[in-house]
Short mmCIF file of C-alpha atoms and ligand atoms in Angstrom, two decimals:
data_model
loop_
_atom_site.label_atom_id
_atom_site.label_comp_id
_atom_site.label_asym_id
_atom_site.label_seq_id
_atom_site.Cartn_x
_atom_site.Cartn_y
_atom_site.Cartn_z
CA MET A 1 131.83 101.55 90.95
CA PHE A 2 128.65 102.18 92.83
CA LYS A 3 126.26 99.37 93.55
CA ILE A 4 122.50 99.57 93.49
CA ASN A 5 119.94 98.29 95.97
CA ASP A 6 119.60 94.84 94.40
CA ASN A 7 116.25 94.33 96.06
CA TYR A 8 114.69 96.53 93.39
CA GLN A 9 115.82 94.01 90.76
CA LYS A 10 113.77 91.34 92.51
CA LEU A 11 110.48 93.19 91.99
CA PRO A 12 108.38 91.46 89.37
CA GLY A 13 106.90 93.96 86.92
CA SER A 14 103.54 95.20 88.05
CA TYR A 15 101.78 94.83 84.75
CA LEU A 16 98.25 95.11 86.07
CA PHE A 17 97.31 98.69 85.31
CA SER A 18 99.63 99.08 82.31
CA THR A 19 98.19 95.92 80.76
CA ILE A 20 94.68 97.23 81.34
CA VAL A 21 95.54 100.56 79.69
CA LYS A 22 97.11 98.78 76.73
CA LYS A 23 94.20 96.39 76.19
CA VAL A 24 91.66 99.22 76.47
CA ARG A 25 93.61 101.40 74.03
CA GLU A 26 93.89 98.58 71.49
CA TYR A 27 90.18 97.81 71.78
CA GLN A 28 89.20 101.46 71.38
CA GLU A 29 91.48 101.88 68.33
CA ALA A 30 89.93 98.82 66.69
CA ASN A 31 86.40 99.94 67.66
CA PRO A 32 86.41 103.75 67.63
CA GLU A 33 82.59 103.95 67.63
CA LYS A 34 82.25 102.11 70.96
CA ASN A 35 81.65 104.14 74.10
CA LEU A 36 83.58 102.52 76.96
CA ILE A 37 82.53 102.81 80.61
CA ARG A 38 85.37 102.61 83.12
CA LEU A 39 84.56 100.95 86.42
CA GLY A 40 88.14 99.92 87.06
CA ILE A 41 89.41 103.14 88.53
CA GLY A 42 90.45 103.40 92.18
CA ASP A 43 90.28 107.18 92.05
CA VAL A 44 87.44 109.46 93.09
CA THR A 45 85.58 111.55 90.50
CA GLN A 46 83.43 114.00 92.50
CA PRO A 47 84.91 117.51 92.99
CA LEU A 48 86.10 118.77 96.38
CA ALA A 49 83.24 119.79 98.69
CA PRO A 50 82.48 123.54 99.06
CA ALA A 51 83.60 123.65 102.72
CA ILE A 52 87.01 122.34 101.65
CA ILE A 53 87.31 124.76 98.74
CA ASP A 54 86.50 127.64 101.14
CA ALA A 55 89.20 126.50 103.56
CA LEU A 56 91.73 126.21 100.72
CA HIS A 57 90.94 129.73 99.46
CA GLY A 58 91.18 131.16 102.97
CA ALA A 59 94.54 129.50 103.57
CA VAL A 60 95.91 130.67 100.22
CA ASP A 61 95.05 134.27 101.17
CA GLU A 62 96.79 133.82 104.53
CA MET A 63 99.95 132.72 102.72
CA GLY A 64 99.97 135.97 100.74
CA ASN A 65 99.96 138.16 103.83
CA ALA A 66 103.10 138.73 105.93
CA ALA A 67 101.09 138.65 109.18
CA THR A 68 99.56 135.22 108.49
CA PHE A 69 102.18 133.59 106.24
CA ARG A 70 103.39 130.13 107.39
CA GLY A 71 106.64 128.38 106.55
CA TYR A 72 107.64 124.89 107.70
CA ALA A 73 104.89 123.09 109.57
CA PRO A 74 105.54 121.56 113.02
CA ASP A 75 107.03 118.03 112.78
CA LEU A 76 103.88 116.12 113.71
CA GLY A 77 101.53 118.47 111.81
CA TYR A 78 99.58 121.55 112.92
CA GLU A 79 97.86 121.25 116.26
CA PHE A 80 94.54 122.50 114.85
CA LEU A 81 94.42 119.44 112.58
CA ARG A 82 95.73 116.90 115.10
CA ASN A 83 93.19 118.14 117.66
CA ALA A 84 90.35 117.80 115.13
CA ILE A 85 91.48 114.26 114.24
CA ALA A 86 91.85 113.16 117.88
CA GLU A 87 88.45 114.61 118.78
CA ASN A 88 86.43 113.37 115.79
CA ASP A 89 88.10 110.15 114.69
CA TYR A 90 88.96 108.87 118.18
CA ARG A 91 87.48 110.53 121.29
CA ALA A 92 84.02 110.74 119.72
CA ARG A 93 84.24 106.94 119.34
CA GLY A 94 85.42 106.41 122.89
CA CYS A 95 89.05 105.78 121.84
CA ASP A 96 91.85 107.15 123.89
CA ILE A 97 94.22 108.62 121.27
CA SER A 98 95.90 111.93 122.06
CA PRO A 99 96.86 114.58 119.46
CA ASP A 100 100.57 113.93 120.08
CA GLU A 101 100.16 110.30 118.98
CA ILE A 102 99.02 111.51 115.53
CA PHE A 103 101.56 112.14 112.76
CA VAL A 104 100.18 114.16 109.84
CA SER A 105 101.52 113.13 106.42
CA ASP A 106 100.93 113.47 102.69
CA GLY A 107 98.89 110.27 102.44
CA ALA A 108 98.53 106.63 103.38
CA LYS A 109 100.45 105.22 100.42
CA SER A 110 103.71 106.77 101.56
CA ASP A 111 103.07 105.98 105.23
CA SER A 112 102.13 102.36 104.53
CA ALA A 113 105.26 101.97 102.38
CA ASN A 114 107.57 103.80 104.82
CA ILE A 115 106.42 102.39 108.15
CA GLN A 116 108.35 99.12 107.61
CA GLU A 117 111.70 100.91 107.93
CA ILE A 118 111.44 101.23 111.71
CA PHE A 119 111.34 97.40 111.93
CA SER A 120 114.11 94.81 111.60
CA VAL A 121 114.71 93.24 108.18
CA GLU A 122 114.58 89.92 110.04
CA ASN A 123 110.87 90.35 110.70
CA LYS A 124 108.38 88.13 108.93
CA ILE A 125 105.43 89.92 107.36
CA ALA A 126 101.91 88.56 106.84
CA VAL A 127 99.51 89.96 104.24
CA CYS A 128 96.03 89.13 103.06
CA ASP A 129 95.79 87.62 99.56
CA PRO A 130 94.53 89.47 97.47
CA VAL A 131 96.21 92.65 98.75
CA TYR A 132 96.98 96.33 98.07
CA PRO A 133 100.42 95.88 96.41
CA VAL A 134 102.24 98.62 98.37
CA TYR A 135 102.67 96.52 101.52
CA VAL A 136 104.56 93.69 99.84
CA ASP A 137 106.54 95.80 97.36
CA SER A 138 107.85 98.17 100.05
CA ASN A 139 109.08 95.15 102.00
CA VAL A 140 110.70 93.71 98.84
CA MET A 141 112.65 96.97 98.43
CA ALA A 142 113.82 96.67 102.03
CA GLY A 143 114.98 93.06 101.52
CA ARG A 144 112.50 91.44 103.88
CA THR A 145 110.66 89.05 101.53
CA GLY A 146 113.14 86.35 100.36
CA THR A 147 112.91 85.06 96.80
CA TYR A 148 110.07 85.33 94.31
CA ASP A 149 108.55 82.28 92.67
CA PRO A 150 106.94 83.33 89.37
CA ALA A 151 104.98 80.06 89.21
CA THR A 152 103.11 80.69 92.46
CA GLU A 153 103.51 84.50 92.36
CA MET A 154 104.63 84.32 95.98
CA TRP A 155 107.65 85.41 98.03
CA SER A 156 109.42 82.78 100.13
CA ASP A 157 109.48 84.92 103.30
CA VAL A 158 105.98 86.39 103.12
CA ILE A 159 103.08 84.75 104.92
CA TYR A 160 100.00 84.91 102.69
CA MET A 161 96.57 84.77 104.26
CA PRO A 162 94.05 83.86 101.56
CA CYS A 163 90.76 85.76 101.68
CA THR A 164 88.23 84.05 99.45
CA LYS A 165 84.54 83.25 99.49
CA GLU A 166 85.45 79.90 101.11
CA ASN A 167 86.48 81.68 104.33
CA ASN A 168 84.07 84.58 103.90
CA PHE A 169 87.07 86.87 103.25
CA VAL A 170 88.15 86.50 106.89
CA PRO A 171 91.91 85.79 107.11
CA GLU A 172 92.89 82.85 109.31
CA PHE A 173 95.71 83.03 111.86
CA PRO A 174 98.89 81.81 110.14
CA LYS A 175 100.55 78.52 111.13
CA THR A 176 103.83 80.30 111.87
CA ALA A 177 103.48 83.50 113.85
CA PRO A 178 104.34 86.63 111.85
CA ASP A 179 106.06 89.71 113.32
CA MET A 180 104.24 92.33 111.23
CA ILE A 181 100.63 91.89 110.10
CA TYR A 182 99.13 94.15 107.44
CA LEU A 183 95.35 94.53 107.59
CA CYS A 184 93.34 96.81 105.31
CA LEU A 185 89.74 97.13 106.54
CA PRO A 186 87.34 97.73 104.90
CA ASN A 187 89.35 96.03 102.21
CA ASN A 188 90.67 97.08 98.86
CA PRO A 189 90.21 95.11 96.57
CA THR A 190 87.52 92.76 97.98
CA GLY A 191 85.24 95.45 99.43
CA THR A 192 84.62 93.17 102.44
CA THR A 193 85.49 93.79 106.08
CA LEU A 194 85.65 92.13 109.50
CA THR A 195 83.24 92.61 112.35
CA LYS A 196 84.55 94.33 115.45
CA ASP A 197 84.60 90.95 117.26
CA GLN A 198 86.70 89.41 114.47
CA LEU A 199 89.10 92.36 114.58
CA GLN A 200 89.32 91.99 118.37
CA GLU A 201 90.52 88.41 117.80
CA TRP A 202 93.34 89.75 115.62
CA VAL A 203 94.31 92.28 118.29
CA ASP A 204 94.35 89.52 120.93
CA TYR A 205 96.40 87.30 118.59
CA ALA A 206 98.93 90.06 117.90
CA ASN A 207 99.36 90.79 121.60
CA LYS A 208 99.75 87.06 122.30
CA VAL A 209 102.40 86.33 119.66
CA GLY A 210 104.16 89.70 119.98
CA ALA A 211 103.30 90.97 116.50
CA VAL A 212 102.53 94.50 115.36
CA ILE A 213 99.41 95.18 113.27
CA LEU A 214 99.75 97.80 110.52
CA TYR A 215 96.13 98.79 110.07
CA ASP A 216 95.13 100.64 106.89
CA GLY A 217 91.78 102.35 107.45
CA ALA A 218 91.59 104.26 104.15
CA TYR A 219 87.96 103.21 103.57
CA GLU A 220 86.64 103.81 107.08
CA ALA A 221 84.16 106.49 105.89
CA TYR A 222 82.30 103.87 103.85
CA ILE A 223 81.39 101.67 106.82
CA SER A 224 77.60 101.33 107.04
CA GLU A 225 77.14 98.39 109.41
CA ASP A 226 77.02 98.86 113.19
CA ASN A 227 79.13 95.83 114.10
CA VAL A 228 82.21 97.11 112.23
CA ALA A 229 84.95 99.06 114.05
CA HIS A 230 85.76 102.53 112.67
CA THR A 231 89.26 102.37 114.11
CA ILE A 232 91.33 99.47 115.45
CA TYR A 233 91.57 101.36 118.76
CA GLU A 234 87.94 100.43 119.43
CA CYS A 235 89.45 97.00 120.23
CA GLU A 236 90.79 96.39 123.68
CA GLY A 237 94.57 96.05 123.75
CA ALA A 238 95.16 97.72 120.37
CA ARG A 239 97.31 100.44 121.96
CA THR A 240 100.04 97.87 122.63
CA CYS A 241 100.04 96.22 119.19
CA ALA A 242 98.64 98.47 116.45
CA ILE A 243 99.66 101.35 114.21
CA GLU A 244 96.78 102.89 112.25
CA LEU A 245 97.19 104.55 108.83
CA LYS A 246 94.51 106.93 107.58
CA SER A 247 93.99 108.89 104.39
CA PHE A 248 91.83 111.84 103.33
CA SER A 249 91.76 110.50 99.76
CA LYS A 250 88.63 108.35 99.76
CA ASN A 251 86.48 110.10 102.40
CA ALA A 252 87.11 113.65 101.16
CA GLY A 253 88.42 113.30 97.60
CA PHE A 254 92.00 114.36 98.46
CA THR A 255 93.67 111.98 95.96
CA GLY A 256 95.17 115.01 94.20
CA VAL A 257 95.37 117.24 97.29
CA ARG A 258 97.41 114.78 99.43
CA LEU A 259 96.84 114.35 103.16
CA GLY A 260 96.90 111.46 105.61
CA TYR A 261 98.01 110.56 109.09
CA THR A 262 99.48 107.72 111.12
CA VAL A 263 98.71 106.91 114.75
CA VAL A 264 101.49 105.41 116.87
CA PRO A 265 100.29 104.90 120.47
CA LYS A 266 102.89 105.56 123.16
CA GLU A 267 102.37 102.13 124.75
CA LEU A 268 103.48 100.36 121.56
CA LYS A 269 106.94 99.08 122.47
CA CYS A 270 109.62 96.56 121.60
CA GLY A 271 111.21 95.86 125.00
CA ASP A 272 111.88 99.35 126.36
CA VAL A 273 111.85 101.08 122.99
CA ALA A 274 108.72 103.02 122.07
CA LEU A 275 107.87 102.99 118.37
CA HIS A 276 106.37 106.47 118.82
CA GLY A 277 109.84 107.95 119.36
CA MET A 278 111.24 106.03 116.39
CA TRP A 279 108.51 107.22 114.02
CA ALA A 280 108.89 110.78 115.37
CA ARG A 281 112.60 110.58 114.56
CA ARG A 282 111.96 109.15 111.11
CA HIS A 283 109.26 111.73 110.36
CA GLY A 284 111.47 114.60 111.55
CA THR A 285 114.43 113.47 109.49
CA LYS A 286 112.78 112.45 106.22
CA PHE A 287 109.60 114.51 105.95
CA ASN A 288 109.00 118.26 106.10
CA GLY A 289 105.26 118.23 106.54
CA ALA A 290 102.05 118.42 104.57
CA PRO A 291 101.35 121.94 103.22
CA TYR A 292 99.68 124.43 105.58
CA ILE A 293 96.98 125.05 102.96
CA VAL A 294 96.20 121.34 102.78
CA GLN A 295 96.16 120.91 106.56
CA ARG A 296 93.56 123.72 106.73
CA ALA A 297 91.55 121.84 104.09
CA GLY A 298 91.87 118.73 106.29
CA GLU A 299 90.56 120.68 109.28
CA ALA A 300 87.49 121.64 107.21
CA VAL A 301 86.72 117.92 106.74
CA TYR A 302 85.76 117.94 110.44
CA SER A 303 83.67 121.15 110.35
CA ALA A 304 79.88 120.80 110.54
CA ALA A 305 79.49 121.85 106.90
CA GLY A 306 82.36 119.63 105.78
CA LYS A 307 80.96 116.59 107.57
CA ALA A 308 77.51 117.09 106.03
CA GLN A 309 78.87 117.58 102.50
CA LEU A 310 81.20 114.59 102.71
CA LYS A 311 78.48 112.37 104.07
CA GLU A 312 76.59 113.16 100.87
CA GLN A 313 79.65 112.47 98.72
CA VAL A 314 80.20 109.07 100.32
CA ALA A 315 76.46 108.34 99.98
CA TYR A 316 76.69 109.15 96.25
CA TYR A 317 79.41 106.53 95.74
CA MET A 318 77.64 104.02 97.96
CA LYS A 319 74.47 104.43 95.90
CA ASN A 320 76.59 103.35 92.93
CA ALA A 321 77.94 100.44 94.97
CA ALA A 322 74.42 99.28 95.84
CA ALA A 323 73.33 99.61 92.22
CA ILE A 324 76.28 97.49 91.05
CA LYS A 325 75.79 94.88 93.74
CA ASN A 326 72.03 94.53 93.18
CA GLY A 327 72.29 94.72 89.40
CA LEU A 328 74.93 92.00 89.25
CA GLN A 329 72.98 89.79 91.61
CA GLU A 330 69.89 90.17 89.41
CA ALA A 331 72.05 89.18 86.45
CA GLY A 332 73.01 85.99 88.30
CA TYR A 333 76.50 86.92 89.50
CA GLU A 334 77.96 85.98 92.85
CA VAL A 335 79.04 89.29 94.41
CA PHE A 336 80.82 90.38 97.58
CA GLY A 337 81.66 93.70 99.22
CA GLY A 338 79.94 96.97 98.32
CA VAL A 339 78.30 97.41 101.75
CA ASN A 340 81.13 98.92 103.81
CA ALA A 341 83.42 99.84 100.91
CA PRO A 342 83.14 101.34 97.41
CA TYR A 343 84.36 98.09 95.79
CA ILE A 344 82.39 95.17 94.41
CA TRP A 345 84.23 91.88 94.13
CA LEU A 346 82.53 89.37 91.87
CA LYS A 347 83.16 85.72 91.11
CA THR A 348 83.82 85.29 87.42
CA PRO A 349 81.16 83.11 85.75
CA ASP A 350 81.76 79.73 84.08
CA GLN A 351 85.23 79.19 85.60
CA MET A 352 86.65 82.08 83.56
CA THR A 353 90.02 83.42 84.69
CA SER A 354 90.10 87.03 85.83
CA TRP A 355 91.73 88.12 82.55
CA GLU A 356 89.31 86.08 80.40
CA PHE A 357 86.43 87.88 82.11
CA PHE A 358 88.20 91.23 81.61
CA ASP A 359 88.39 90.60 77.84
CA TYR A 360 84.81 89.30 77.69
CA LEU A 361 83.42 92.30 79.60
CA LEU A 362 85.39 94.74 77.47
CA ALA A 363 84.34 93.19 74.16
CA THR A 364 80.73 92.36 75.02
CA ALA A 365 79.63 95.19 77.34
CA ASN A 366 82.39 97.75 76.64
CA VAL A 367 82.90 97.99 80.40
CA VAL A 368 86.38 98.16 81.97
CA GLY A 369 87.07 96.57 85.36
CA THR A 370 90.09 95.17 87.19
CA PRO A 371 91.12 91.47 87.12
CA GLY A 372 91.30 90.06 90.65
CA SER A 373 94.43 88.05 89.88
CA GLY A 374 96.35 91.35 89.68
CA PHE A 375 96.05 91.67 93.46
CA GLY A 376 97.50 88.25 94.31
CA PRO A 377 97.10 84.56 93.47
CA SER A 378 93.96 84.14 95.59
CA GLY A 379 92.33 86.91 93.51
CA GLU A 380 92.24 84.57 90.49
CA GLY A 381 88.68 83.91 89.41
CA TYR A 382 87.48 87.22 90.83
CA PHE A 383 86.98 90.68 89.36
CA ARG A 384 86.78 94.18 90.88
CA LEU A 385 84.33 96.92 89.92
CA THR A 386 84.47 100.30 91.66
CA ALA A 387 81.70 102.67 92.71
CA PHE A 388 83.80 105.79 91.98
CA GLY A 389 82.20 106.50 88.57
CA THR A 390 79.17 108.69 87.94
CA TYR A 391 75.72 107.31 88.76
CA GLU A 392 74.61 107.59 85.12
CA ASN A 393 77.60 105.63 83.84
CA THR A 394 77.21 103.04 86.57
CA LEU A 395 73.58 102.37 85.61
CA ALA A 396 74.45 102.29 81.91
CA ALA A 397 77.23 99.77 82.59
CA LEU A 398 74.82 97.54 84.48
CA GLU A 399 72.27 97.58 81.68
CA ARG A 400 74.99 96.40 79.33
CA ILE A 401 76.19 93.68 81.70
CA LYS A 402 72.64 92.43 82.18
CA ALA A 403 72.27 92.23 78.39
CA MET A 404 75.44 90.10 77.93
C1 PLP B 1 93.50 104.61 98.14
C2 PLP B 1 94.20 103.81 99.20
C3 PLP B 1 95.03 104.44 100.13
C4 PLP B 1 95.17 105.95 100.13
O1 PLP B 1 96.39 106.37 99.70
P1 PLP B 1 96.75 107.93 99.68
O2 PLP B 1 98.22 107.91 99.49
O3 PLP B 1 96.35 108.51 101.01
O4 PLP B 1 96.00 108.56 98.54
C5 PLP B 1 95.65 103.68 101.10
N1 PLP B 1 95.44 102.36 101.18
C6 PLP B 1 94.63 101.73 100.32
C7 PLP B 1 94.41 100.27 100.47
C8 PLP B 1 94.00 102.43 99.30
O5 PLP B 1 93.21 101.79 98.43
#
């Protein structure tokens, strides 16, 4: 009789988004006349920019012509895309990352879930709390997290680094040194980030204790402040301790198109073994590349027209973010984030739990958000609103919240 990977049985149900859907459906059925505004979504809503659509059309035509048809992509991704990434995302920022250190993929969710498999199951992971759930769950599936305590909602072998208003959402160095440190900056769900100097301290710490940093930069395009690093490789010493994961989902609206990349610097080693070679082997064995058509669309993200159009798209969402942040502040809420990320993280009023505030907001303002406690125990008492809606809906939601 076959046996299953028992680690999957240890996963607690992730009820967050299904519970939200259920509660919203029940409310709408009971109140069919109410017009709900959804500011809970973590998905973009603006259509793909014209420069990207042009590139997609051009690549589709190439695929229909014997002279320009392409089959399997090269293992690391097409050179035209890796060159554009190295030039624009790294060299233009003074970072020494070469095209052959870039691995093109179908997105940052899969890379951030898969990257753990090149590390020992003995390693201890550290995550921020609250956190993007993929990092912990992928390590649960691999058997790296020990046992789950439903009372504390914590795993025995995971080091949690609380990020709350008390520490300004800056994680503190753990008491016991971790082996693998997940950092997502700017952060989902809190919308906050670290300064470059604070990130440098994490790079120094990782090099000192011999840890690897798995750096998720999915929201890099939303950075507006000068003292924030656009890539971890702006920090000195990052080439010996950091892997960077990037996505085209939030900067270019590729959530349904699918494209991302991972950077593994050649100096990043465990003893004599370079992680670059390990990830190359893993990529070559388990992945057959992002589609040619999509890699051409990714190249267009770095064209002059693409850059200009996407700057506008990001500005559109960030105008929403500013409207939410200012509107909530005027209404007396304590709010965080929204400056370098499309997320606003608010403190629930009157000691309400995250779910109590969810119900209150739904019933009173007919606005849907995301309870902070769904992202980890330290998210309790907080609530996430996203800037990915339309401007009109965002303003309408704020008027309703102000009237509560
Ligand atoms: C949206 C998001 C991603 C992007 O995932 P894709 O698979 O590239 O769409 C990665 N990390 C975080 C924290 C995100 O919120």
